[in-house]
PDB file of C-alpha atoms in Angstrom:
ATOM      1  CA  MET A   1      10.803  57.140 -19.689  1.00  0.00           C
ATOM      2  CA  ALA A   2      10.328  59.438 -17.034  1.00  0.00           C
ATOM      3  CA  PHE A   3       9.951  58.307 -13.728  1.00  0.00           C
ATOM      4  CA  THR A   4       5.882  58.987 -12.301  1.00  0.00           C
ATOM      5  CA  THR A   5       4.843  58.786  -8.683  1.00  0.00           C
ATOM      6  CA  THR A   6       3.029  55.704  -9.765  1.00  0.00           C
ATOM      7  CA  THR A   7       5.869  53.858 -10.855  1.00  0.00           C
ATOM      8  CA  PRO A   8       6.939  52.382  -6.684  1.00  0.00           C
ATOM      9  CA  THR A   9       2.754  51.604  -5.865  1.00  0.00           C
ATOM     10  CA  LEU A  10       3.262  49.436  -8.692  1.00  0.00           C
ATOM     11  CA  LEU A  11       6.952  48.194  -8.526  1.00  0.00           C
ATOM     12  CA  ILE A  12       5.026  47.351  -4.431  1.00  0.00           C
ATOM     13  CA  SER A  13       2.119  45.993  -5.810  1.00  0.00           C
ATOM     14  CA  LEU A  14       4.118  43.401  -8.190  1.00  0.00           C
ATOM     15  CA  LEU A  15       6.448  42.695  -5.574  1.00  0.00           C
ATOM     16  CA  LEU A  16       3.504  41.835  -3.112  1.00  0.00           C
ATOM     17  CA  LEU A  17       2.171  39.536  -5.300  1.00  0.00           C
ATOM     18  CA  GLN A  18       5.025  37.785  -6.189  1.00  0.00           C
ATOM     19  CA  PHE A  19       5.028  37.854  -2.329  1.00  0.00           C
ATOM     20  CA  LEU A  20       1.744  36.474  -1.910  1.00  0.00           C
ATOM     21  CA  SER A  21       1.785  34.199  -4.539  1.00  0.00           C
ATOM     22  CA  GLY A  22       4.424  31.713  -2.439  1.00  0.00           C
ATOM     23  CA  THR A  23       2.640  31.417   0.612  1.00  0.00           C
ATOM     24  CA  HIS A  24       1.680  27.840  -0.157  1.00  0.00           C
ATOM     25  CA  SER A  25       3.172  25.371  -2.950  1.00  0.00           C
ATOM     26  CA  ALA A  26       0.881  23.343  -2.360  1.00  0.00           C
ATOM     27  CA  THR A  27      -2.925  21.986  -1.071  1.00  0.00           C
ATOM     28  CA  PHE A  28      -3.609  18.843   0.746  1.00  0.00           C
ATOM     29  CA  THR A  29      -7.442  17.708   0.631  1.00  0.00           C
ATOM     30  CA  ILE A  30      -7.771  14.582   3.013  1.00  0.00           C
ATOM     31  CA  THR A  31     -11.130  12.845   2.413  1.00  0.00           C
ATOM     32  CA  ASN A  32     -12.397   9.962   4.612  1.00  0.00           C
ATOM     33  CA  ASN A  33     -13.983   7.126   1.802  1.00  0.00           C
ATOM     34  CA  CYS A  34     -13.932   4.544   4.959  1.00  0.00           C
ATOM     35  CA  ASN A  35     -16.792   3.985   7.292  1.00  0.00           C
ATOM     36  CA  TYR A  36     -15.931   4.694  10.598  1.00  0.00           C
ATOM     37  CA  ASN A  37     -13.875   8.202  12.145  1.00  0.00           C
ATOM     38  CA  VAL A  38     -10.378   8.782  11.182  1.00  0.00           C
ATOM     39  CA  TRP A  39      -7.853  10.542  12.667  1.00  0.00           C
ATOM     40  CA  PRO A  40      -5.448  12.543  10.400  1.00  0.00           C
ATOM     41  CA  ALA A  41      -1.829  13.594  11.548  1.00  0.00           C
ATOM     42  CA  ILE A  42       0.540  15.338   9.627  1.00  0.00           C
ATOM     43  CA  LEU A  43       4.291  16.090  10.615  1.00  0.00           C
ATOM     44  CA  SER A  44       6.668  18.432   9.732  1.00  0.00           C
ATOM     45  CA  ASN A  45      10.274  17.094   9.293  1.00  0.00           C
ATOM     46  CA  SER A  46      13.061  19.207  11.421  1.00  0.00           C
ATOM     47  CA  GLY A  47      13.762  22.054   9.992  1.00  0.00           C
ATOM     48  CA  SER A  48      10.748  22.478   7.402  1.00  0.00           C
ATOM     49  CA  PRO A  49       7.669  24.295   8.190  1.00  0.00           C
ATOM     50  CA  LEU A  50       5.577  23.860  10.445  1.00  0.00           C
ATOM     51  CA  ILE A  51       1.096  23.635   9.276  1.00  0.00           C
ATOM     52  CA  THR A  52      -1.549  23.387  10.970  1.00  0.00           C
ATOM     53  CA  PRO A  53      -3.737  21.133  11.954  1.00  0.00           C
ATOM     54  CA  THR A  54      -1.238  18.996  13.146  1.00  0.00           C
ATOM     55  CA  GLY A  55      -3.985  16.509  14.239  1.00  0.00           C
ATOM     56  CA  PHE A  56      -8.095  16.761  13.265  1.00  0.00           C
ATOM     57  CA  ALA A  57     -10.992  14.448  13.242  1.00  0.00           C
ATOM     58  CA  LEU A  58     -12.485  13.425  10.295  1.00  0.00           C
ATOM     59  CA  GLY A  59     -16.315  11.486  10.208  1.00  0.00           C
ATOM     60  CA  PRO A  60     -17.584   9.428   6.980  1.00  0.00           C
ATOM     61  CA  THR A  61     -17.311  10.974   4.062  1.00  0.00           C
ATOM     62  CA  ASP A  62     -15.827  13.987   5.415  1.00  0.00           C
ATOM     63  CA  SER A  63     -12.932  16.554   3.739  1.00  0.00           C
ATOM     64  CA  GLU A  64     -10.166  18.678   4.931  1.00  0.00           C
ATOM     65  CA  ALA A  65      -8.621  21.215   2.618  1.00  0.00           C
ATOM     66  CA  ILE A  66      -5.033  22.031   4.289  1.00  0.00           C
ATOM     67  CA  PRO A  67      -3.100  24.722   2.677  1.00  0.00           C
ATOM     68  CA  VAL A  68       1.608  24.015   2.775  1.00  0.00           C
ATOM     69  CA  PRO A  69       4.032  26.695   2.242  1.00  0.00           C
ATOM     70  CA  PRO A  70       7.080  26.083   0.062  1.00  0.00           C
ATOM     71  CA  ASN A  71       9.134  23.311   0.414  1.00  0.00           C
ATOM     72  CA  TRP A  72       7.224  21.443   3.065  1.00  0.00           C
ATOM     73  CA  SER A  73       8.379  17.417   3.615  1.00  0.00           C
ATOM     74  CA  GLY A  74       6.855  15.712   6.113  1.00  0.00           C
ATOM     75  CA  ARG A  75       4.837  12.669   6.828  1.00  0.00           C
ATOM     76  CA  LEU A  76       0.502  12.450   7.006  1.00  0.00           C
ATOM     77  CA  TRP A  77      -1.041   9.156   8.246  1.00  0.00           C
ATOM     78  CA  GLY A  78      -4.512   8.370   9.453  1.00  0.00           C
ATOM     79  CA  ARG A  79      -5.115   7.409  13.508  1.00  0.00           C
ATOM     80  CA  THR A  80      -7.639   4.660  14.372  1.00  0.00           C
ATOM     81  CA  HIS A  81      -9.935   3.648  18.172  1.00  0.00           C
ATOM     82  CA  CYS A  82      -9.233   7.177  19.310  1.00  0.00           C
ATOM     83  CA  ALA A  83     -10.915   8.103  22.652  1.00  0.00           C
ATOM     84  CA  ALA A  84     -10.379  10.380  25.595  1.00  0.00           C
ATOM     85  CA  ASP A  85     -10.992   9.310  28.902  1.00  0.00           C
ATOM     86  CA  ILE A  86     -12.470  10.210  32.103  1.00  0.00           C
ATOM     87  CA  ASN A  87      -9.780  12.705  31.981  1.00  0.00           C
ATOM     88  CA  GLY A  88      -9.336  14.360  28.849  1.00  0.00           C
ATOM     89  CA  LYS A  89      -6.780  12.121  28.094  1.00  0.00           C
ATOM     90  CA  PHE A  90      -6.845  11.064  24.019  1.00  0.00           C
ATOM     91  CA  THR A  91      -5.215   7.795  23.135  1.00  0.00           C
ATOM     92  CA  CYS A  92      -5.789   6.064  19.736  1.00  0.00           C
ATOM     93  CA  LEU A  93      -4.755   1.815  19.500  1.00  0.00           C
ATOM     94  CA  THR A  94      -3.276   2.931  15.763  1.00  0.00           C
ATOM     95  CA  GLY A  95      -0.610   5.533  15.370  1.00  0.00           C
ATOM     96  CA  ASP A  96      -1.034   7.276  18.110  1.00  0.00           C
ATOM     97  CA  CYS A  97       1.407  10.728  18.280  1.00  0.00           C
ATOM     98  CA  GLY A  98       1.812  10.882  22.296  1.00  0.00           C
ATOM     99  CA  THR A  99       0.689  14.077  22.854  1.00  0.00           C
ATOM    100  CA  SER A 100      -2.692  12.810  24.544  1.00  0.00           C
ATOM    101  CA  SER A 101      -4.765  15.719  22.343  1.00  0.00           C
ATOM    102  CA  VAL A 102      -6.089  15.827  18.773  1.00  0.00           C
ATOM    103  CA  GLU A 103      -3.302  18.263  17.575  1.00  0.00           C
ATOM    104  CA  CYS A 104       0.045  15.867  17.516  1.00  0.00           C
ATOM    105  CA  GLY A 105       1.949  19.211  17.659  1.00  0.00           C
ATOM    106  CA  GLY A 106       5.094  18.099  16.338  1.00  0.00           C
ATOM    107  CA  GLY A 107       4.663  14.162  17.850  1.00  0.00           C
ATOM    108  CA  ASN A 108       5.498  10.832  15.922  1.00  0.00           C
ATOM    109  CA  LEU A 109       3.483   7.741  15.499  1.00  0.00           C
ATOM    110  CA  SER A 110       3.416   4.452  17.006  1.00  0.00           C
ATOM    111  CA  PRO A 111       3.400   2.186  14.854  1.00  0.00           C
ATOM    112  CA  PRO A 112       2.271   0.520  13.147  1.00  0.00           C
ATOM    113  CA  ALA A 113       0.996   3.291  10.852  1.00  0.00           C
ATOM    114  CA  THR A 114       0.147   3.630   6.738  1.00  0.00           C
ATOM    115  CA  THR A 115       1.907   6.644   6.603  1.00  0.00           C
ATOM    116  CA  VAL A 116       2.213   9.313   3.295  1.00  0.00           C
ATOM    117  CA  GLU A 117       5.630  10.425   3.085  1.00  0.00           C
ATOM    118  CA  PHE A 118       5.449  14.337   1.338  1.00  0.00           C
ATOM    119  CA  ALA A 119       8.730  16.664  -0.578  1.00  0.00           C
ATOM    120  CA  LEU A 120       7.394  19.499  -1.960  1.00  0.00           C
ATOM    121  CA  THR A 121       9.503  22.133  -3.643  1.00  0.00           C
ATOM    122  CA  ASP A 122       9.309  25.390  -4.210  1.00  0.00           C
ATOM    123  CA  GLY A 123       8.034  25.652  -7.942  1.00  0.00           C
ATOM    124  CA  ALA A 124      11.653  24.533  -9.348  1.00  0.00           C
ATOM    125  CA  GLY A 125      11.383  20.647  -9.584  1.00  0.00           C
ATOM    126  CA  PRO A 126       9.056  18.226  -8.702  1.00  0.00           C
ATOM    127  CA  ALA A 127       7.494  17.318  -5.923  1.00  0.00           C
ATOM    128  CA  LYS A 128       7.914  13.600  -4.251  1.00  0.00           C
ATOM    129  CA  TYR A 129       5.693  11.238  -2.789  1.00  0.00           C
ATOM    130  CA  LEU A 130       5.227   7.497  -1.058  1.00  0.00           C
ATOM    131  CA  ILE A 131       3.400   5.735   0.291  1.00  0.00           C
ATOM    132  CA  SER A 132       5.081   3.841   2.798  1.00  0.00           C
ATOM    133  CA  LEU A 133       4.595   0.600   5.395  1.00  0.00           C
ATOM    134  CA  ALA A 134       8.242   1.117   6.459  1.00  0.00           C
ATOM    135  CA  ASP A 135       6.318   1.655   9.770  1.00  0.00           C
ATOM    136  CA  GLY A 136       3.179  -1.400   9.280  1.00  0.00           C
ATOM    137  CA  TYR A 137      -0.106  -1.438   7.606  1.00  0.00           C
ATOM    138  CA  ASN A 138      -3.503   0.077   9.386  1.00  0.00           C
ATOM    139  CA  LEU A 139      -5.180   1.673   6.520  1.00  0.00           C
ATOM    140  CA  PRO A 140      -6.191   1.642   2.866  1.00  0.00           C
ATOM    141  CA  LEU A 141      -4.118   5.231   1.749  1.00  0.00           C
ATOM    142  CA  MET A 142      -4.116   6.322  -2.341  1.00  0.00           C
ATOM    143  CA  VAL A 143      -2.806   9.889  -3.176  1.00  0.00           C
ATOM    144  CA  VAL A 144      -4.168  11.815  -6.328  1.00  0.00           C
ATOM    145  CA  PRO A 145      -1.582  14.752  -7.885  1.00  0.00           C
ATOM    146  CA  GLN A 146      -4.155  17.560  -8.874  1.00  0.00           C
ATOM    147  CA  GLY A 147      -2.605  19.658 -11.514  1.00  0.00           C
ATOM    148  CA  GLY A 148       0.773  17.682 -12.805  1.00  0.00           C
ATOM    149  CA  ALA A 149       2.631  19.640 -15.256  1.00  0.00           C
ATOM    150  CA  ALA A 150       3.320  17.662 -18.311  1.00  0.00           C
ATOM    151  CA  GLY A 151       7.225  16.434 -18.257  1.00  0.00           C
ATOM    152  CA  THR A 152       7.849  17.160 -14.840  1.00  0.00           C
ATOM    153  CA  GLY A 153       7.470  13.518 -13.895  1.00  0.00           C
ATOM    154  CA  ASN A 154       5.185  10.442 -14.117  1.00  0.00           C
ATOM    155  CA  CYS A 155       2.264  12.579 -11.569  1.00  0.00           C
ATOM    156  CA  GLY A 156       0.689   8.768 -10.976  1.00  0.00           C
ATOM    157  CA  THR A 157      -1.856   7.298  -8.571  1.00  0.00           C
ATOM    158  CA  VAL A 158      -0.841   5.529  -6.204  1.00  0.00           C
ATOM    159  CA  GLY A 159      -1.970   3.462  -3.228  1.00  0.00           C
ATOM    160  CA  CYS A 160      -1.914   0.699  -0.831  1.00  0.00           C
ATOM    161  CA  VAL A 161      -4.850  -1.226   0.053  1.00  0.00           C
ATOM    162  CA  MET A 162      -4.335  -4.687   1.787  1.00  0.00           C
ATOM    163  CA  ASP A 163      -6.967  -7.184   4.240  1.00  0.00           C
ATOM    164  CA  SER A 164      -5.692  -7.254   7.058  1.00  0.00           C
ATOM    165  CA  ASN A 165      -7.980  -9.933   8.632  1.00  0.00           C
ATOM    166  CA  SER A 166      -6.105 -12.230   6.041  1.00  0.00           C
ATOM    167  CA  GLU A 167      -4.605 -15.523   6.535  1.00  0.00           C
ATOM    168  CA  TYR A 168      -1.306 -15.097   4.074  1.00  0.00           C
ATOM    169  CA  PHE A 169       0.212 -12.105   7.228  1.00  0.00           C
ATOM    170  CA  PRO A 170       1.776 -14.481  10.116  1.00  0.00           C
ATOM    171  CA  LYS A 171       1.397 -14.200  13.304  1.00  0.00           C
ATOM    172  CA  GLU A 172       3.505 -12.071  14.547  1.00  0.00           C
ATOM    173  CA  LEU A 173       2.568  -9.138  12.130  1.00  0.00           C
ATOM    174  CA  ARG A 174      -0.683  -8.885  13.316  1.00  0.00           C
ATOM    175  CA  VAL A 175      -2.131  -6.405  16.319  1.00  0.00           C
ATOM    176  CA  THR A 176      -5.166  -8.009  17.420  1.00  0.00           C
ATOM    177  CA  SER A 177      -8.317  -6.327  19.858  1.00  0.00           C
ATOM    178  CA  SER A 178      -6.450  -8.999  22.510  1.00  0.00           C
ATOM    179  CA  SER A 179      -3.343  -8.288  22.080  1.00  0.00           C
ATOM    180  CA  THR A 180      -4.118  -4.655  22.750  1.00  0.00           C
ATOM    181  CA  GLY A 181      -6.047  -5.576  25.719  1.00  0.00           C
ATOM    182  CA  THR A 182      -9.477  -4.187  24.065  1.00  0.00           C
ATOM    183  CA  GLY A 183     -11.473  -7.136  23.040  1.00  0.00           C
ATOM    184  CA  ASN A 184     -12.268  -9.968  24.754  1.00  0.00           C
ATOM    185  CA  GLY A 185      -9.441 -12.452  25.033  1.00  0.00           C
ATOM    186  CA  ASN A 186     -10.173 -14.506  22.100  1.00  0.00           C
ATOM    187  CA  ASP A 187     -11.262 -11.845  19.969  1.00  0.00           C
ATOM    188  CA  THR A 188      -8.782 -12.071  17.374  1.00  0.00           C
ATOM    189  CA  THR A 189      -9.744  -8.936  14.205  1.00  0.00           C
ATOM    190  CA  THR A 190      -6.856  -7.392  13.636  1.00  0.00           C
ATOM    191  CA  LEU A 191      -6.297  -3.520  14.198  1.00  0.00           C
ATOM    192  CA  ALA A 192      -3.169  -3.502  12.154  1.00  0.00           C
ATOM    193  CA  ILE A 193      -0.337  -4.784  10.759  1.00  0.00           C
ATOM    194  CA  LYS A 194       3.415  -4.551  12.042  1.00  0.00           C
ATOM    195  CA  SER A 195       6.052  -3.897  10.021  1.00  0.00           C
ATOM    196  CA  ALA A 196       8.027  -6.070   8.007  1.00  0.00           C
ATOM    197  CA  CYS A 197      11.496  -5.121  10.082  1.00  0.00           C
ATOM    198  CA  GLY A 198       9.148  -5.186  13.827  1.00  0.00           C
ATOM    199  CA  GLY A 199       7.674  -8.852  12.496  1.00  0.00           C
ATOM    200  CA  ALA A 200      11.733  -9.411  12.015  1.00  0.00           C
ATOM    201  CA  SER A 201      13.916 -11.828  14.365  1.00  0.00           C
ATOM    202  CA  GLY A 202      16.816  -8.627  14.151  1.00  0.00           C
ATOM    203  CA  ALA A 203      17.597  -5.570  12.100  1.00  0.00           C
ATOM    204  CA  GLY A 204      19.367  -7.313  10.102  1.00  0.00           C
ATOM    205  CA  ASN A 205      16.708  -9.406   8.842  1.00  0.00           C
ATOM    206  CA  CYS A 206      14.298  -6.751   7.400  1.00  0.00           C
ATOM    207  CA  ASN A 207      16.062  -6.523   3.997  1.00  0.00           C
ATOM    208  CA  SER A 208      14.318  -8.073   2.262  1.00  0.00           C
ATOM    209  CA  ASN A 209      13.001 -10.934   3.635  1.00  0.00           C
ATOM    210  CA  SER A 210      10.154 -12.801   3.543  1.00  0.00           C
ATOM    211  CA  ASN A 211       7.499 -10.460   5.200  1.00  0.00           C
ATOM    212  CA  SER A 212       8.150  -7.122   3.450  1.00  0.00           C
ATOM    213  CA  GLU A 213       7.910 -10.054   0.253  1.00  0.00           C
ATOM    214  CA  LEU A 214       4.467  -9.761   1.428  1.00  0.00           C
ATOM    215  CA  PHE A 215       4.121  -6.576   1.944  1.00  0.00           C
ATOM    216  CA  LYS A 216       5.314  -5.620  -2.144  1.00  0.00           C
ATOM    217  CA  LYS A 217       3.583  -8.101  -3.663  1.00  0.00           C
ATOM    218  CA  TRP A 218       0.427  -7.059  -1.478  1.00  0.00           C
ATOM    219  CA  CYS A 219       0.864  -3.665  -2.181  1.00  0.00           C
ATOM    220  CA  PRO A 220       3.522  -2.996  -5.124  1.00  0.00           C
ATOM    221  CA  GLN A 221       3.491   0.640  -5.404  1.00  0.00           C
ATOM    222  CA  ALA A 222       4.500   1.544  -1.430  1.00  0.00           C
ATOM    223  CA  GLN A 223       7.433   1.309   0.093  1.00  0.00           C
ATOM    224  CA  ALA A 224       7.767  -1.983   1.750  1.00  0.00           C
ATOM    225  CA  SER A 225      10.482  -1.347   3.971  1.00  0.00           C
ATOM    226  CA  VAL A 226      12.678   1.451   5.197  1.00  0.00           C
ATOM    227  CA  TYR A 227      15.478  -0.658   2.470  1.00  0.00           C
ATOM    228  CA  ASP A 228      13.158  -0.230  -0.142  1.00  0.00           C
ATOM    229  CA  LYS A 229      13.981   1.800  -2.658  1.00  0.00           C
ATOM    230  CA  SER A 230      11.886   1.646  -5.489  1.00  0.00           C
ATOM    231  CA  SER A 231       9.559   2.733  -4.893  1.00  0.00           C
ATOM    232  CA  GLY A 232       7.958   6.829  -5.086  1.00  0.00           C
ATOM    233  CA  SER A 233       6.421   9.337  -7.599  1.00  0.00           C
ATOM    234  CA  THR A 234       7.208  12.583  -8.815  1.00  0.00           C
ATOM    235  CA  CYS A 235       4.801  15.270  -9.818  1.00  0.00           C
ATOM    236  CA  GLN A 236       4.758  19.052 -10.745  1.00  0.00           C
ATOM    237  CA  SER A 237       1.376  19.425  -9.195  1.00  0.00           C
ATOM    238  CA  SER A 238      -0.397  22.240  -7.299  1.00  0.00           C
ATOM    239  CA  ASP A 239      -2.449  20.504  -5.055  1.00  0.00           C
ATOM    240  CA  PHE A 240      -2.422  16.234  -3.597  1.00  0.00           C
ATOM    241  CA  VAL A 241      -5.621  14.505  -2.144  1.00  0.00           C
ATOM    242  CA  ILE A 242      -5.215  12.060   0.163  1.00  0.00           C
ATOM    243  CA  HIS A 243      -7.901   9.090   0.512  1.00  0.00           C
ATOM    244  CA  PHE A 244      -8.116   6.474   3.053  1.00  0.00           C
ATOM    245  CA  CYS A 245     -10.021   3.560   2.539  1.00  0.00           C
ATOM    246  CA  PRO A 246     -10.426   4.669  -1.386  1.00  0.00           C
ATOM    247  CA  SER A 247     -13.806   4.332  -3.361  1.00  0.00           C
ATOM    248  CA  GLY A 248     -12.717   1.538  -5.978  1.00  0.00           C
ATOM    249  CA  PHE A 249     -10.647  -0.458  -3.534  1.00  0.00           C
ATOM    250  CA  PRO A 250     -12.027  -3.008  -0.819  1.00  0.00           C
ATOM    251  CA  ALA A 251     -11.619  -1.503   2.291  1.00  0.00           C
ATOM    252  CA  THR A 252      -9.302  -3.639   5.193  1.00  0.00           C
ATOM    253  CA  ARG A 253     -12.239  -4.978   7.308  1.00  0.00           C
ATOM    254  CA  ASN A 254     -12.932  -4.385  10.966  1.00  0.00           C
ATOM    255  CA  ASN A 255     -10.441  -1.228  10.980  1.00  0.00           C
ATOM    256  CA  GLY A 256     -12.495   1.172  13.025  1.00  0.00           C
ATOM    257  CA  ASP A 257     -15.426   1.290  15.133  1.00  0.00           C
ATOM    258  CA  ASN A 258     -18.731   1.927  14.203  1.00  0.00           C
ATOM    259  CA  ILE A 259     -18.395  -0.447  11.056  1.00  0.00           C
ATOM    260  CA  GLY A 260     -21.232  -1.080   9.337  1.00  0.00           C
ATOM    261  CA  GLY A 261     -21.476  -4.857   8.830  1.00  0.00           C
ATOM    262  CA  GLU A 262     -18.185  -7.275   7.692  1.00  0.00           C
ATOM    263  CA  GLY A 263     -16.540  -5.319   4.775  1.00  0.00           C
ATOM    264  CA  ALA A 264     -16.820  -6.396   1.111  1.00  0.00           C
ATOM    265  CA  SER A 265     -15.864 -10.156  -0.069  1.00  0.00           C
ATOM    266  CA  SER A 266     -12.487 -10.217  -2.263  1.00  0.00           C
ATOM    267  CA  SER A 267     -12.691 -11.141  -5.557  1.00  0.00           C
ATOM    268  CA  SER A 268     -11.750 -14.133  -5.572  1.00  0.00           C
ATOM    269  CA  ASP A 269     -13.839 -14.998  -3.074  1.00  0.00           C
ATOM    270  CA  ASP A 270     -16.892 -14.238  -4.995  1.00  0.00           C
ATOM    271  CA  LEU A 271     -15.111 -15.876  -7.829  1.00  0.00           C
ATOM    272  CA  GLY A 272     -15.270 -19.682  -5.546  1.00  0.00           C
ATOM    273  CA  LYS A 273     -18.863 -18.626  -4.990  1.00  0.00           C
ATOM    274  CA  ASP A 274     -19.727 -18.267  -8.245  1.00  0.00           C
ATOM    275  CA  THR A 275     -18.041 -21.641  -8.849  1.00  0.00           C
ATOM    276  CA  ASN A 276     -19.638 -23.827  -6.562  1.00  0.00           C
ATOM    277  CA  LYS A 277     -23.233 -22.492  -7.505  1.00  0.00           C
ATOM    278  CA  THR A 278     -22.291 -23.060 -10.936  1.00  0.00           C
ATOM    279  CA  PHE A 279     -20.937 -26.713 -10.282  1.00  0.00           C
ATOM    280  CA  GLY A 280     -24.472 -27.243  -7.636  1.00  0.00           C
ATOM    281  CA  ILE A 281     -26.551 -26.445 -10.913  1.00  0.00           C
ATOM    282  CA  VAL A 282     -25.159 -28.549 -12.596  1.00  0.00           C
ATOM    283  CA  ILE A 283     -24.888 -31.795 -10.923  1.00  0.00           C
ATOM    284  CA  GLY A 284     -28.377 -31.249  -9.921  1.00  0.00           C
ATOM    285  CA  VAL A 285     -29.633 -31.264 -13.655  1.00  0.00           C
ATOM    286  CA  VAL A 286     -27.954 -34.609 -14.046  1.00  0.00           C
ATOM    287  CA  ALA A 287     -28.989 -36.296 -11.562  1.00  0.00           C
ATOM    288  CA  GLY A 288     -32.515 -35.274 -12.608  1.00  0.00           C
ATOM    289  CA  VAL A 289     -31.607 -36.888 -16.058  1.00  0.00           C
ATOM    290  CA  ILE A 290     -30.212 -39.374 -14.876  1.00  0.00           C
ATOM    291  CA  GLY A 291     -33.478 -40.015 -12.571  1.00  0.00           C
ATOM    292  CA  LEU A 292     -35.622 -39.957 -15.486  1.00  0.00           C
ATOM    293  CA  VAL A 293     -33.911 -42.345 -17.323  1.00  0.00           C
ATOM    294  CA  LEU A 294     -34.082 -44.558 -14.627  1.00  0.00           C
ATOM    295  CA  ILE A 295     -37.816 -44.365 -14.066  1.00  0.00           C
ATOM    296  CA  ILE A 296     -38.484 -45.324 -17.481  1.00  0.00           C
ATOM    297  CA  TRP A 297     -36.051 -48.582 -17.719  1.00  0.00           C
ATOM    298  CA  LEU A 298     -38.043 -50.113 -14.667  1.00  0.00           C
ATOM    299  CA  CYS A 299     -41.087 -49.002 -16.349  1.00  0.00           C
ATOM    300  CA  ARG A 300     -40.106 -51.056 -19.896  1.00  0.00           C
ATOM    301  CA  LYS A 301     -38.469 -53.937 -17.590  1.00  0.00           C
ATOM    302  CA  TYR A 302     -41.123 -54.662 -14.421  1.00  0.00           C
ATOM    303  CA  ILE A 303     -44.433 -53.404 -15.103  1.00  0.00           C
ATOM    304  CA  LYS A 304     -46.219 -56.016 -18.070  1.00  0.00           C
ATOM    305  CA  LYS A 305     -48.938 -54.510 -19.179  1.00  0.00           C
ATOM    306  CA  SER A 306     -48.952 -51.885 -21.913  1.00  0.00           C
ATOM    307  CA  CYS A 307     -46.452 -48.629 -21.103  1.00  0.00           C
ATOM    308  CA  THR A 308     -47.318 -45.214 -22.638  1.00  0.00           C
ATOM    309  CA  CYS A 309     -44.338 -43.620 -23.449  1.00  0.00           C
ATOM    310  CA  THR A 310     -44.801 -39.845 -22.367  1.00  0.00           C
ATOM    311  CA  CYS A 311     -40.880 -38.658 -23.225  1.00  0.00           C
ATOM    312  CA  CYS A 312     -40.701 -39.678 -26.893  1.00  0.00           C
ATOM    313  CA  GLY A 313     -40.818 -35.966 -28.113  1.00  0.00           C
ATOM    314  CA  LEU A 314     -37.730 -35.624 -25.931  1.00  0.00           C
ATOM    315  CA  PHE A 315     -35.869 -39.084 -26.144  1.00  0.00           C
ATOM    316  CA  SER A 316     -35.253 -41.147 -28.965  1.00  0.00           C
ATOM    317  CA  CYS A 317     -38.196 -44.020 -28.772  1.00  0.00           C
ATOM    318  CA  THR A 318     -35.717 -46.613 -28.692  1.00  0.00           C
ATOM    319  CA  ILE A 319     -35.189 -45.999 -25.488  1.00  0.00           C
ATOM    320  CA  CYS A 320     -38.263 -45.380 -23.719  1.00  0.00           C
ATOM    321  CA  GLY A 321     -40.772 -47.011 -26.121  1.00  0.00           C
ATOM    322  CA  ASP A 322     -43.972 -48.787 -25.250  1.00  0.00           C
ATOM    323  CA  ARG A 323     -43.477 -52.479 -23.649  1.00  0.00           C
ATOM    324  CA  ASP A 324     -45.558 -55.349 -24.603  1.00  0.00           C
TER     325      ASP A 324
END
């Protein structure tokens, strides 16, 4: 085959196309479904390519698409109750990364916070992802893989939604407004839940303790503690969508600023209310029937003149027949 002057140009074009096609292996679309602001943070593992931004703000219903390079591994989480002081120092009550700015720039989280862990590939194998409670819980999260190839992992949607104000969480695990110095001293609203290890009396007590079992009961798809090896999903996916306060799930109540209302009631609460309402109706009907029968009986027993019964169309006349 003859070598023409167009051959080098064609080869260079193919190489350039191959290079450009490998510049990123995934896109993270981060969506805030909460009715309050969330400040997502991203931390790359040591030796992993860096991605930007490392921190930003998302208002309610806002989304941000982040391109992620091949072989990236790291973690992502949301920060809540964030503000800057008069000197411009930016801090968050949950998930703060310690950089005093919106950008985390390599700063790790200050527990507690719900995290999403990723280990992507360059296409040679499936990506790994999981939701972890090893650093505690501060926000409901859901991860949805997009465009997964068949036969390359379970490609399942994973999520974790807990009611952090539930009485089932022991007091030693709760981070409240009063404990952070932001409440009035009597405010018991829970901002976040400490990790199972954080609530244990020692690191040795964290392995399969009652707290980690409680986390696993609430969020069976999530990693309950650093000792939990049963969680994790894989998918040959090009994109992932990360939802804070995923729609279709009851959002954790009172997790952030500018929350409207008291939050969604749990299904068990709704069931209890419906049961009580039905029971009240039944009692009312029974009481009404008993009262009517009592009036008829009194009429027959004590009124000497003829008592015309008006209920014979409803009851047997042996009950409410006329009395001479």
